[in-house]
Steps between C-alpha positions, in 0.01 A plus 500: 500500500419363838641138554167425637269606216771382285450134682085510494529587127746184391286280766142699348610357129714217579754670355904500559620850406367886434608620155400866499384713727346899346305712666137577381441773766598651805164478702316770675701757729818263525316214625659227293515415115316266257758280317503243207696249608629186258638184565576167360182402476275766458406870610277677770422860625581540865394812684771554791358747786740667741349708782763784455631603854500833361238622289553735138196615331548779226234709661604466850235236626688273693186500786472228727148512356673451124691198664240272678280578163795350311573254660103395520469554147801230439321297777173533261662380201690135666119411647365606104766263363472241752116479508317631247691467160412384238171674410251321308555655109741703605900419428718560739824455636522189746696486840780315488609594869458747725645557843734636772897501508657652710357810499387508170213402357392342121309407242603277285260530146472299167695723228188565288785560189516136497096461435470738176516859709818593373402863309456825658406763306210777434133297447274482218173518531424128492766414765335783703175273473656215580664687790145606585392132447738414797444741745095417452593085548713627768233734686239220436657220701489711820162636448355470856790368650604591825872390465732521807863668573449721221439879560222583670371840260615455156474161406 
């Protein structure tokens, strides 16, 4: 792990040392991962981006296009973090951090394991309506909203 992220995180939660470090996912096209990391004092989800310098995509689109919209689309999601979470009805995952090092880039989330979320698995019916339920609480707080720094079709 960068010493820098590694720094913000002890510094974020006031902690002294990371634990355990496992990957959730390798994010889109080689652009970074999505970690859990634990340590001494508690647990957080930190997105890591890295502008590769050279770009792999399995079906060859590695555009400059496909770049700028990547790296707008990460752009999109710090200001959604930042300035518009949480959502009225809606639970989400707070910002703990988010920022520049080096350069990288992060976002540093509330591990949503620790709040009840911990199962992942094929839906019922009823947790499809209260899936449902969500998205409509969701949808409702920015009905006739004009929010900024967020895509401009699409959102």
């Amino acid at each position: 792990m960068n010493q820098d992220i590694e720094n913000i995180i002890l510094e974020s939660l006031g902690a002294n040392q990371v634990v355990n470090v496992s990957l959730i996912q390798n994010l889109w096209s080689g652009y970074g991962e999505l970690t859990r990391v634990t340590t001494d004092k508690g647990t957080v989800i930190l997105k890591f981006i890295k502008f590769p310098t050279e770009r792999d995509h399995p079906r060859g689109w590695t555009s400059d296009i496909g770049h700028e919209r990547k790296k707008t689309s990460y752009q999109v999601e710090k200001n959604w973090y930042e300035n518009l979470v949480p959502v009225n009805g809606a639970r989400m995952a707070e910002a703990i951090a988010t920022g520049i090092t080096g350069a990288h880039e992060y976002i540093l989330l509330e591990d949503l394991s620790l709040s009840g979320f911990t199962t992942r698995y094929h839906a019922d019916w009823s947790e499809v309506e209260h899936c449902l339920s969500w998205l409509a609480h969701f949808h409702r707080h920015f009905l006739g909203q004009q929010p900024t720094g967020l895509w401009p079709i699409g959102t």
